[in-house]
PDB file of C-alpha atoms and ligand atoms in Angstrom:
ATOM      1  CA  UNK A 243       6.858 -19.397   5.428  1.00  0.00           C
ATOM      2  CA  UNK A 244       6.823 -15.969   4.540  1.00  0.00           C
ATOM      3  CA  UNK A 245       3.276 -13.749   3.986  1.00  0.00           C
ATOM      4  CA  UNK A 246       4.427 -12.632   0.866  1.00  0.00           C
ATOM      5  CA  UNK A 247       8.112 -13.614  -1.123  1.00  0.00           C
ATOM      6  CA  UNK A 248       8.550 -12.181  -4.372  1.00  0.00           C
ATOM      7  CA  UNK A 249      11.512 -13.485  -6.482  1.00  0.00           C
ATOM      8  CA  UNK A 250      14.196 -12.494  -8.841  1.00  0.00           C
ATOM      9  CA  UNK A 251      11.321  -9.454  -9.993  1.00  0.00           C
ATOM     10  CA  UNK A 252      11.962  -7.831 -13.340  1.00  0.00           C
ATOM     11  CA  UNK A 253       9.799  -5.478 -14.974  1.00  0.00           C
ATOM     12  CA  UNK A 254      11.144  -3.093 -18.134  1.00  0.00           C
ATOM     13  CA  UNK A 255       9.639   0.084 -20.029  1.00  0.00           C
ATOM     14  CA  UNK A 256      10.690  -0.011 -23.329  1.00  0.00           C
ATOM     15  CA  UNK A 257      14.843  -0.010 -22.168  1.00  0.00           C
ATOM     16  CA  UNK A 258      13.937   1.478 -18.441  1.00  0.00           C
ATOM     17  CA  UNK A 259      14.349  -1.155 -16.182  1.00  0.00           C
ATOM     18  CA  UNK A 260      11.874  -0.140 -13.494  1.00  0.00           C
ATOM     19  CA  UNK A 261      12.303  -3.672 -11.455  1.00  0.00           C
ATOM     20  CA  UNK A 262      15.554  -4.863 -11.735  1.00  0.00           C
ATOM     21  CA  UNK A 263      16.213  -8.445 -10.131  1.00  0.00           C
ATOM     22  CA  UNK A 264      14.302  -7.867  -6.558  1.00  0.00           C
ATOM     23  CA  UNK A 265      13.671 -10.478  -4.066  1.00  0.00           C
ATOM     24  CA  UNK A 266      11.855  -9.806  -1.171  1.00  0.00           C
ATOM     25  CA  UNK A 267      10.062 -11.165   2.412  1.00  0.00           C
ATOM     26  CA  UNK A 268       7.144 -10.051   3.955  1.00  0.00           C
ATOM     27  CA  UNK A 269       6.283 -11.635   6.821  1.00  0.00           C
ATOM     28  CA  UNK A 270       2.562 -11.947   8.407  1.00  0.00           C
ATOM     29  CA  UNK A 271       2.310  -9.222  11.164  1.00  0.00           C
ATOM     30  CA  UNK A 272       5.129  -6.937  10.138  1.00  0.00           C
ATOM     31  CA  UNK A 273       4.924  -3.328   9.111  1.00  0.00           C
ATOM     32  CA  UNK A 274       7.398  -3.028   6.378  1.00  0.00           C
ATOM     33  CA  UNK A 275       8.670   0.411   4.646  1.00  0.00           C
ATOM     34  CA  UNK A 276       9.428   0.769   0.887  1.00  0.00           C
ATOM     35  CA  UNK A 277      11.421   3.571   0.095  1.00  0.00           C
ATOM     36  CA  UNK A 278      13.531   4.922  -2.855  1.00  0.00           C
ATOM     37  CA  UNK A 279      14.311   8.127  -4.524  1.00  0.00           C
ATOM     38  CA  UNK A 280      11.422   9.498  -7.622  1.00  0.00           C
ATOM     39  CA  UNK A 281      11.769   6.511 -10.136  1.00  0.00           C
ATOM     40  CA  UNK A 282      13.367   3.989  -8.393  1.00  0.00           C
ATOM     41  CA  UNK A 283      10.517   1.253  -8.860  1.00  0.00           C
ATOM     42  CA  UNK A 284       8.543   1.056  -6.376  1.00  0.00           C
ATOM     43  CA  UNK A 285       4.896   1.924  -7.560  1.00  0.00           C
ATOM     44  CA  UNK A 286       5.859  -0.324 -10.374  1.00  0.00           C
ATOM     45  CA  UNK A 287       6.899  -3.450  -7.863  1.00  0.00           C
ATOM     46  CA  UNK A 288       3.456  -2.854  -6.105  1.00  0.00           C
ATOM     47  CA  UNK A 289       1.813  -3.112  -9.072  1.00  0.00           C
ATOM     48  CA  UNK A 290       3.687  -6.590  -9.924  1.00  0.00           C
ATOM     49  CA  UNK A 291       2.798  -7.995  -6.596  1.00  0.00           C
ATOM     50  CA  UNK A 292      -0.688  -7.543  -7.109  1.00  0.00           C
ATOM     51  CA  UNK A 293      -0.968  -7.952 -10.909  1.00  0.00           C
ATOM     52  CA  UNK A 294      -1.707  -4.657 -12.295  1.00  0.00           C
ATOM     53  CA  UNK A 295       1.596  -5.320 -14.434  1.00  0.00           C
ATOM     54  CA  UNK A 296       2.604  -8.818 -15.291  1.00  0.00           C
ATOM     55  CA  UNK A 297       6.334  -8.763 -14.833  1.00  0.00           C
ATOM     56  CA  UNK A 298       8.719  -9.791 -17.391  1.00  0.00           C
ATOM     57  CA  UNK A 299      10.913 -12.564 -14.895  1.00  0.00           C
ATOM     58  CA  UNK A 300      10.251 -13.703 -11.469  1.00  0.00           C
ATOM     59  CA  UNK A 301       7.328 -14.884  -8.868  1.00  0.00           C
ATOM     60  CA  UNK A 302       5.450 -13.507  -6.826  1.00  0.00           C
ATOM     61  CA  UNK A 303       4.229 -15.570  -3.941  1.00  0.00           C
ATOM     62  CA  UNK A 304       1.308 -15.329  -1.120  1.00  0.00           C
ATOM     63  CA  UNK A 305       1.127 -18.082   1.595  1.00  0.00           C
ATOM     64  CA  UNK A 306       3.137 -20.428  -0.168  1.00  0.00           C
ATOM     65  CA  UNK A 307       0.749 -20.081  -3.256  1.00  0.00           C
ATOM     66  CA  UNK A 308       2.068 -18.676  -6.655  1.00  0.00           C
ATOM     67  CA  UNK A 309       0.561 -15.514  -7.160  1.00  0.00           C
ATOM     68  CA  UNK A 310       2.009 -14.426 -10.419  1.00  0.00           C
ATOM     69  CA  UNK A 311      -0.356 -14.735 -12.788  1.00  0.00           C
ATOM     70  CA  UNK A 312      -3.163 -13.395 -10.903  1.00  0.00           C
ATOM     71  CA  UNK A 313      -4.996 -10.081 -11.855  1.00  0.00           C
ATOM     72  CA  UNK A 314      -5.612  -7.972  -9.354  1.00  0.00           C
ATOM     73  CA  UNK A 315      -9.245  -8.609  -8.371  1.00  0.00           C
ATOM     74  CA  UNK A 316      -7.599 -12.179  -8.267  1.00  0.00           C
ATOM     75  CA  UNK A 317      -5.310 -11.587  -5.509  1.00  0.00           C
ATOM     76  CA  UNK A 318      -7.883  -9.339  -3.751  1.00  0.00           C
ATOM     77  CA  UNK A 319      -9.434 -12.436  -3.324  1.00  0.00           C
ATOM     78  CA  UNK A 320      -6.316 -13.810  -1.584  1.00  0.00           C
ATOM     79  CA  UNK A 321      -5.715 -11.302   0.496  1.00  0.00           C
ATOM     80  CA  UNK A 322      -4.154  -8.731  -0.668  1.00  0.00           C
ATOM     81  CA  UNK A 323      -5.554  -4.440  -0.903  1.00  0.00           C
ATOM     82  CA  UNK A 324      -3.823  -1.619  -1.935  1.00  0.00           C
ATOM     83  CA  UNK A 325      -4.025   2.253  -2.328  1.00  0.00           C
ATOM     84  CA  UNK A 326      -3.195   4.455  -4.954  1.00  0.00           C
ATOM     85  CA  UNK A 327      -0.673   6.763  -5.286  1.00  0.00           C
ATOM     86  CA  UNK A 328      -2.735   8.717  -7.633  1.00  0.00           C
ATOM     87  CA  UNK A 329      -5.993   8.625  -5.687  1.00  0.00           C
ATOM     88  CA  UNK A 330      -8.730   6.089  -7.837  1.00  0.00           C
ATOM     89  CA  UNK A 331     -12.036   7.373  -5.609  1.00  0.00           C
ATOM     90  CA  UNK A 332     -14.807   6.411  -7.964  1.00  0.00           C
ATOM     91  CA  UNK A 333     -16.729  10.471  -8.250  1.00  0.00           C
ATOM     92  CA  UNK A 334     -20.195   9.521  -8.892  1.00  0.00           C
ATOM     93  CA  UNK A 335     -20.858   6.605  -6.400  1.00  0.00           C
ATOM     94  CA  UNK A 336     -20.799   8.585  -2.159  1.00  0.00           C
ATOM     95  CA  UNK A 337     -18.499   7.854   0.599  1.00  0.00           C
ATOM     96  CA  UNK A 338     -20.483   4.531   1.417  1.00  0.00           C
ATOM     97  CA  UNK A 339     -20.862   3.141  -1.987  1.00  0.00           C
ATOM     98  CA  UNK A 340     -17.194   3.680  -2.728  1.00  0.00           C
ATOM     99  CA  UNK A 341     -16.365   1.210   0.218  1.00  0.00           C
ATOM    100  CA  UNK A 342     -19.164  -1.202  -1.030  1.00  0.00           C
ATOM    101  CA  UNK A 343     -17.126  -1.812  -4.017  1.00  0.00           C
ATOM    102  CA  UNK A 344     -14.424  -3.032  -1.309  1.00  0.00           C
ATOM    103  CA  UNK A 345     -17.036  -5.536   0.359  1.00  0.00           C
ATOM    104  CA  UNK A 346     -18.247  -6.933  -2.900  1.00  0.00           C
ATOM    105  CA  UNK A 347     -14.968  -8.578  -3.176  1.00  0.00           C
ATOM    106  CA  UNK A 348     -15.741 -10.965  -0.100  1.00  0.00           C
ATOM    107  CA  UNK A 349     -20.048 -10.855  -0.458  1.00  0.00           C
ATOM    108  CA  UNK A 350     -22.586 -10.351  -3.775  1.00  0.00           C
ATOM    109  CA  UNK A 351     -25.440  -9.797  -0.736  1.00  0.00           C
ATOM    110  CA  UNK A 352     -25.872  -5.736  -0.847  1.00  0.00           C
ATOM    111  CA  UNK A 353     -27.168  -5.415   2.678  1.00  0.00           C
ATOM    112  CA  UNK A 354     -24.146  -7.306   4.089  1.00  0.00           C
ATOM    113  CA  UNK A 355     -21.767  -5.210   1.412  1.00  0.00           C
ATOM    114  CA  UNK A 356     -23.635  -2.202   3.178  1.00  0.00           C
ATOM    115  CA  UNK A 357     -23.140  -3.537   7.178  1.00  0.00           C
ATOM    116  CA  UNK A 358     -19.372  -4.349   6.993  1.00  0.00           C
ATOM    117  CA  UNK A 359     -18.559  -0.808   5.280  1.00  0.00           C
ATOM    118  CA  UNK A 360     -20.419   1.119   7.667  1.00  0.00           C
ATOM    119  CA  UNK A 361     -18.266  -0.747  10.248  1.00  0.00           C
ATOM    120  CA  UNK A 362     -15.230   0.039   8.037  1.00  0.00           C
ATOM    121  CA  UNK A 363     -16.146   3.910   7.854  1.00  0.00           C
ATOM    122  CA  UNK A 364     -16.577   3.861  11.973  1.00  0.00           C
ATOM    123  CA  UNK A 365     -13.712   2.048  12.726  1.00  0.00           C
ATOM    124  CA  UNK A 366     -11.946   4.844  10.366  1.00  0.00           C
ATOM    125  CA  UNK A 367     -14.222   7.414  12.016  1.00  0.00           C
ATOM    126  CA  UNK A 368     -16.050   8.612   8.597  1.00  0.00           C
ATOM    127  CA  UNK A 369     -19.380   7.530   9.650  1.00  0.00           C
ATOM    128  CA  UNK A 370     -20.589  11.351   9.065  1.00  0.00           C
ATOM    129  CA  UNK A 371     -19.370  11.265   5.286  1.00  0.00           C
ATOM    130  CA  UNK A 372     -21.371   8.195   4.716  1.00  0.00           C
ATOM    131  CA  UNK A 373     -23.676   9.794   1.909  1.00  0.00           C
ATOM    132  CA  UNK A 374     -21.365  12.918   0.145  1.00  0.00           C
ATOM    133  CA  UNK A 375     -19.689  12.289  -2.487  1.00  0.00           C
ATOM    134  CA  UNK A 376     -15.594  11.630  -2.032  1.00  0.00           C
ATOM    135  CA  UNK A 377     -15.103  14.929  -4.180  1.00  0.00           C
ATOM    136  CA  UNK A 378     -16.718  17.363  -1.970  1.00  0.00           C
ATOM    137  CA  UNK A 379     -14.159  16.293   0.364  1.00  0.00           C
ATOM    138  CA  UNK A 380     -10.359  17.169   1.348  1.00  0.00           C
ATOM    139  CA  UNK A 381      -7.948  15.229   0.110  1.00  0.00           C
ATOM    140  CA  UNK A 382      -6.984  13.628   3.227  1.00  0.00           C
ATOM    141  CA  UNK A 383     -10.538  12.517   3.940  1.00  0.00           C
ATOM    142  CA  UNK A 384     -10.463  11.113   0.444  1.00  0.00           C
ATOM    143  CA  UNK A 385      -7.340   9.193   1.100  1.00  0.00           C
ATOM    144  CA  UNK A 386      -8.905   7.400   4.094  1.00  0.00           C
ATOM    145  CA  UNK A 387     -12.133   6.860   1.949  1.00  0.00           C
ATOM    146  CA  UNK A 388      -9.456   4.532  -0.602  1.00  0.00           C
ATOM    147  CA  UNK A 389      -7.814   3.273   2.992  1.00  0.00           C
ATOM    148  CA  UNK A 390     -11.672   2.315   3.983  1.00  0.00           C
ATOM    149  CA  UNK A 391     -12.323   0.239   0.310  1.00  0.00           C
ATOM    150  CA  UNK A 392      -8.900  -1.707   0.341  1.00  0.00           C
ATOM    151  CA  UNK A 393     -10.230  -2.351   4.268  1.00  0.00           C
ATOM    152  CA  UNK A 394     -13.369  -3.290   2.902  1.00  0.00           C
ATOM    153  CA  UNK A 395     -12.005  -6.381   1.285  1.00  0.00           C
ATOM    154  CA  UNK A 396     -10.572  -7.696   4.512  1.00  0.00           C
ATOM    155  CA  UNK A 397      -7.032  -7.898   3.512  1.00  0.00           C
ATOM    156  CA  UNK A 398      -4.435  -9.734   5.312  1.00  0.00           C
ATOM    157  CA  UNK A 399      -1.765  -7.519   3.265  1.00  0.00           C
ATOM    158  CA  UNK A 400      -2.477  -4.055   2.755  1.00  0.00           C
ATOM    159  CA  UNK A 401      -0.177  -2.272   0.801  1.00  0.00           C
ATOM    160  CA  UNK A 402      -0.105   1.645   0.842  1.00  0.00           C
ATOM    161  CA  UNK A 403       1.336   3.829  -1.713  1.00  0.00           C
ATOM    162  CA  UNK A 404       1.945   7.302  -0.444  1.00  0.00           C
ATOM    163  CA  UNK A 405      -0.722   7.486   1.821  1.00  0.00           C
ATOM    164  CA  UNK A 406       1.007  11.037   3.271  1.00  0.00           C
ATOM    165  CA  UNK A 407       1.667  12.579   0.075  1.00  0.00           C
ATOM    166  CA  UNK A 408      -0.184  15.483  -0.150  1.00  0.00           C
ATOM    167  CA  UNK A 409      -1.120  15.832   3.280  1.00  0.00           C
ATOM    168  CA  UNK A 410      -0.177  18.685   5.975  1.00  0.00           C
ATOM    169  CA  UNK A 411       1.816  17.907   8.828  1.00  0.00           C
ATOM    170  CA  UNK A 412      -1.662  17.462  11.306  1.00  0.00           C
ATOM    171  CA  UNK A 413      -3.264  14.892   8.473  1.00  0.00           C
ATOM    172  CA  UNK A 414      -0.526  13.123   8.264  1.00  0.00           C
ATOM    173  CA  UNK A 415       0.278  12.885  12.000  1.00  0.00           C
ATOM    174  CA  UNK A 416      -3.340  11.632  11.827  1.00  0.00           C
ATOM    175  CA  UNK A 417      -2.840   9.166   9.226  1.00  0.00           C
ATOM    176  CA  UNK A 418      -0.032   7.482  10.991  1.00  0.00           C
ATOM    177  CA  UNK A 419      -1.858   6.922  13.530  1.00  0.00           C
ATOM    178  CA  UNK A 420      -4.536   5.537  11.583  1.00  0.00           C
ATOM    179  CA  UNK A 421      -1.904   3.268  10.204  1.00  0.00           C
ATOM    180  CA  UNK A 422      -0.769   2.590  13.402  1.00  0.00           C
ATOM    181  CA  UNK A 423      -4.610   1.406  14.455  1.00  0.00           C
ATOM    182  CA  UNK A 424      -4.699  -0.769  11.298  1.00  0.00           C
ATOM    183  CA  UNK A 425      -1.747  -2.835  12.009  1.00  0.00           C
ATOM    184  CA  UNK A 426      -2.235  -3.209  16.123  1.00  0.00           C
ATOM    185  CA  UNK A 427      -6.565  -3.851  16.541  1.00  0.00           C
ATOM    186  CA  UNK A 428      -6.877  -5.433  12.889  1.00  0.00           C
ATOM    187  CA  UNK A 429      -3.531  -7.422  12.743  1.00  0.00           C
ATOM    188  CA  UNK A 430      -2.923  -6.733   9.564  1.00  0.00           C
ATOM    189  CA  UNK A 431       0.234  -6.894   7.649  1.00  0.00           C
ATOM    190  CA  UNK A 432       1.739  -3.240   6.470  1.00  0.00           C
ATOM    191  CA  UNK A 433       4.049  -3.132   3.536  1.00  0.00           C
ATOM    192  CA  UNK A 434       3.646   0.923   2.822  1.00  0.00           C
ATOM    193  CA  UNK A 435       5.854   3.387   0.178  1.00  0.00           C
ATOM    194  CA  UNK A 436       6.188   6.073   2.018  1.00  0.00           C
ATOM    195  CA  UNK A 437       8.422   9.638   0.134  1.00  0.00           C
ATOM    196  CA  UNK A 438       8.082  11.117   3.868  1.00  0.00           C
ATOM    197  CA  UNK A 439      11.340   9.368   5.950  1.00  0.00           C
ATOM    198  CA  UNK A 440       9.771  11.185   8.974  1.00  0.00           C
ATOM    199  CA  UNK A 441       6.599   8.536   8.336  1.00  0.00           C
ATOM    200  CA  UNK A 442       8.277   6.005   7.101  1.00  0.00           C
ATOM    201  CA  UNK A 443      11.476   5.350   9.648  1.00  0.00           C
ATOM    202  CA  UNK A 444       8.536   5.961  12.271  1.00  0.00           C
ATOM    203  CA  UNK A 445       5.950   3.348  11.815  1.00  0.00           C
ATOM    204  CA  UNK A 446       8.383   0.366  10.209  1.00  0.00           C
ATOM    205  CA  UNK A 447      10.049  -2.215  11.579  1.00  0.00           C
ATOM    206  CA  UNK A 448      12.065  -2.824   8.591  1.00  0.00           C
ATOM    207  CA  UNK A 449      13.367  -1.153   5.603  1.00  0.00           C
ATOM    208  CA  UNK A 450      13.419  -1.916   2.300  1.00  0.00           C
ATOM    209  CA  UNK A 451      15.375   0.132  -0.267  1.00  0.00           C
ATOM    210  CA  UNK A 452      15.155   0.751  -4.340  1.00  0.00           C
ATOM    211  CA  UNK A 453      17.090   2.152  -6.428  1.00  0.00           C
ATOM    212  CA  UNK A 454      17.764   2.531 -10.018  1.00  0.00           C
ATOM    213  CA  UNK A 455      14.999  -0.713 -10.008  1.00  0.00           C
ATOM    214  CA  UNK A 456      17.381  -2.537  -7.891  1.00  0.00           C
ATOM    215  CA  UNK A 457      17.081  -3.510  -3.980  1.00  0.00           C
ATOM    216  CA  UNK A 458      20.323  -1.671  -2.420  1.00  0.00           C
ATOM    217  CA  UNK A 459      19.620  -1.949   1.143  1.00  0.00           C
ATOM    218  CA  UNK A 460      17.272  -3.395   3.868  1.00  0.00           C
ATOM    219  CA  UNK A 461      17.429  -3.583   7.614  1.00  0.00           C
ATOM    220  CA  UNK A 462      15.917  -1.190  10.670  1.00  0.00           C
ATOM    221  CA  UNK A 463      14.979   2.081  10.181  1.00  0.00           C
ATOM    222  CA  UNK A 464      17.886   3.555  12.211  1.00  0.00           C
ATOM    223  CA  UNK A 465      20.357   1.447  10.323  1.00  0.00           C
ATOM    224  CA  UNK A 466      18.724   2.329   6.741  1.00  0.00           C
ATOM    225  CA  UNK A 467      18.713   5.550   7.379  1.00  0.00           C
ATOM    226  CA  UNK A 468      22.546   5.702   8.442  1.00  0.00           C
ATOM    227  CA  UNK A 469      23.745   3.631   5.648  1.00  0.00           C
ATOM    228  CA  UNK A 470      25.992   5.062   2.899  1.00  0.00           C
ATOM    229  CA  UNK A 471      24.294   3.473  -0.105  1.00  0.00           C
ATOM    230  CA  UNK A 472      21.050   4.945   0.861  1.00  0.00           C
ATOM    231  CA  UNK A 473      22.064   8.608   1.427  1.00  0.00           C
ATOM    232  CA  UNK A 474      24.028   8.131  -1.756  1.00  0.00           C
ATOM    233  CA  UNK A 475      21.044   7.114  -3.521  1.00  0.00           C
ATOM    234  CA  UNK A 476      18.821  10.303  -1.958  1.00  0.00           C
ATOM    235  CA  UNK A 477      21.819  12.716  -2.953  1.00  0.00           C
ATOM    236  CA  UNK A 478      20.664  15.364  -5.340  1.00  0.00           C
ATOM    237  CA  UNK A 479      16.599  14.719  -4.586  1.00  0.00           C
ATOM    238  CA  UNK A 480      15.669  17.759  -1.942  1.00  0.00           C
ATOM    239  CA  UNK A 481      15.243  15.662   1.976  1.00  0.00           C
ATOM    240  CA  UNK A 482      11.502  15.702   1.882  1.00  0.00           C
ATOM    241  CA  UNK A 483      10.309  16.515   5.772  1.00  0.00           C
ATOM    242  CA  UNK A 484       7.033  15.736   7.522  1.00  0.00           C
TER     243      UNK A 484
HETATM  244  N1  ADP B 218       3.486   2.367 -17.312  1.00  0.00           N
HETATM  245  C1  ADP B 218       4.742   2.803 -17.518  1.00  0.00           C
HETATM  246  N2  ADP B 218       5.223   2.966 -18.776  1.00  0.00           N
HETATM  247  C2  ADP B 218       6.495   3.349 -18.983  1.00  0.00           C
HETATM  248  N3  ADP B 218       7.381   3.627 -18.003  1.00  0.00           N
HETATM  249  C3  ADP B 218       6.959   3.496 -16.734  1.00  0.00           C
HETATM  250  C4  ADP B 218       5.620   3.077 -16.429  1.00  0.00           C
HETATM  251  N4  ADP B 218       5.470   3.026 -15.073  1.00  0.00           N
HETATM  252  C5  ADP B 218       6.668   3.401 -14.567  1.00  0.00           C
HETATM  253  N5  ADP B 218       7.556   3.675 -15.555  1.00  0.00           N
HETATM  254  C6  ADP B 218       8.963   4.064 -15.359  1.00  0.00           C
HETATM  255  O1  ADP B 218       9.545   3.108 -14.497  1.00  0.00           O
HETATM  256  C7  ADP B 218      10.406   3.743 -13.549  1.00  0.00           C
HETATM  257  C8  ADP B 218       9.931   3.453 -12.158  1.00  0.00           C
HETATM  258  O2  ADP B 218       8.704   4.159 -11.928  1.00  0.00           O
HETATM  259  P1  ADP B 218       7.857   3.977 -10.600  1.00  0.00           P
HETATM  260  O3  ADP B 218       7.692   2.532 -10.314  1.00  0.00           O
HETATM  261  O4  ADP B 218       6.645   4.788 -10.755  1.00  0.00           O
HETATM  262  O5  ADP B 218       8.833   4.639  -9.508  1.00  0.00           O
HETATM  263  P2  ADP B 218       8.552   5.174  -8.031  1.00  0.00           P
HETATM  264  O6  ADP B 218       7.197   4.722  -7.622  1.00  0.00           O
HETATM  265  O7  ADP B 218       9.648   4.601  -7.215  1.00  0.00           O
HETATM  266  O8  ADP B 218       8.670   6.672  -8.111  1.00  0.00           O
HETATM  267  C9  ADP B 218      10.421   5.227 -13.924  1.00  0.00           C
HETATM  268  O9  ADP B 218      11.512   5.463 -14.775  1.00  0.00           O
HETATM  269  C10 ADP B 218       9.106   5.405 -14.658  1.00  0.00           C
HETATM  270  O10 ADP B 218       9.176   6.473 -15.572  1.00  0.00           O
HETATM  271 MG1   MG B 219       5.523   5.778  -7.005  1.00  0.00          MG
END
């Protein structure tokens, strides 16, 4: 039984057809990489799986349970957190209180809410920014901050959009590893877009690959990355590098 299966996926914009027919596996303790040139789909199949967008065909299913009507505080519930691309740090509650509204979604007692986020923000090693606010600080410090509230909810899928976008080559070295700590000490499944293929081919053990809304390749990073379909598909977008 797969951790997550989504099937047959289709989700259209008014004649764009940002999903187009995808089927996927995710299994429990994999890290798996989404990739895909600028439009191909995959913000848009993230927000399918966890019911942002109701798509227009197909299931979506998590541990064998159909997931595809679910909205997404609903399949929080489950088990599964996600980031924002576009960062979503809420600007007037701090550091800690942003987390809280992770640990609400698995306790209504504040002072446990408060306890398992302070664990959260050590385990991340933001302890110190317990009580600023998330827009005082960098960017990459507000990334984590998100990466602490999906945390917060104790996923067993976490699912990261762009977590390195944005970030220099030393915050994003120290995201990885982050990502890296995420997946190894909290055995947690990874299914993470990721623009950078530095990051990406780095950190997965398997690639999948949109284009045009449709799934054109998947396999290992090394073979991904050699395959004619997908270096078609990147042709004409500038190689991003870490
Ligand atoms: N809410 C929306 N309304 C209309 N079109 C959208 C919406 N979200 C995405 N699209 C379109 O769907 C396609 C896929 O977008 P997206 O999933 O964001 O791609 P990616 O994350 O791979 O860059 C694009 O053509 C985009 O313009
Ligand atoms: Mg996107």
């Amino acid at each position: 039984m797969a951790l997550l299966e989504v099937t047959n996926l289709r989700k259209e914009f008014g004649g764009v057809i940002a999903n187009d027919n995808v089927s996927l596996r995710v299994e429990k303790g994999e890290i798996i990489g989404l990739i895909g040139p600028n439009g191909a789909g995959k913000t848009t199949l993230f927000n399918c799986i966890v019911g942002y967008l109701k798509p227009d065909k197909g299931r979506v299913r998590f541990k064998d349970e159909d997931i595809t009507a679910l909205k997404p505080f609903q399949t929080n519930r489950k088990g599964i957190a996600r980031t924002f691309q576009l960062m979503k740090v809420i600007a007037d509650l701090t550091v800690l209180g942003n987390v809280m509204v992770g640990s609400f979604c698995r306790t209504d007692n504040r002072r446990i809410a408060r306890d398992k986020s302070l664990e959260v923000l050590e385990f991340l090693e933001l302890q110190e920014y317990s009580n600023a606010y998330p827009t005082e600080l960098p960017i990459a410090t507000q990334k984590m901050i998100e990466l602490a509230r999906a945390l917060a909810t104790k996923p067993e899928l976490l699912m990261l959009d762009e977590m390195a976008a944005g970030l220099n080559p030393k915050e994003t070295e120290k995201m990885v590893a982050l990502i890296r700590r995420i997946h190894s000490e909290k055995e947690i499944t990874l299914f993470l877009i990721e623009h950078i293929m530095e990051v990406v081919m780095s950190i997965s053990e398997r690639i999948i690959v949109l284009d045009g809304g449709k799934k054109i390749v998947e396999g290992p990073p090394k073979e991904v990355a050699e395959d004619k379909r997908v270096i078609k598909a990147y042709l004409g977008e500038r190689y991003v590098k870490g």
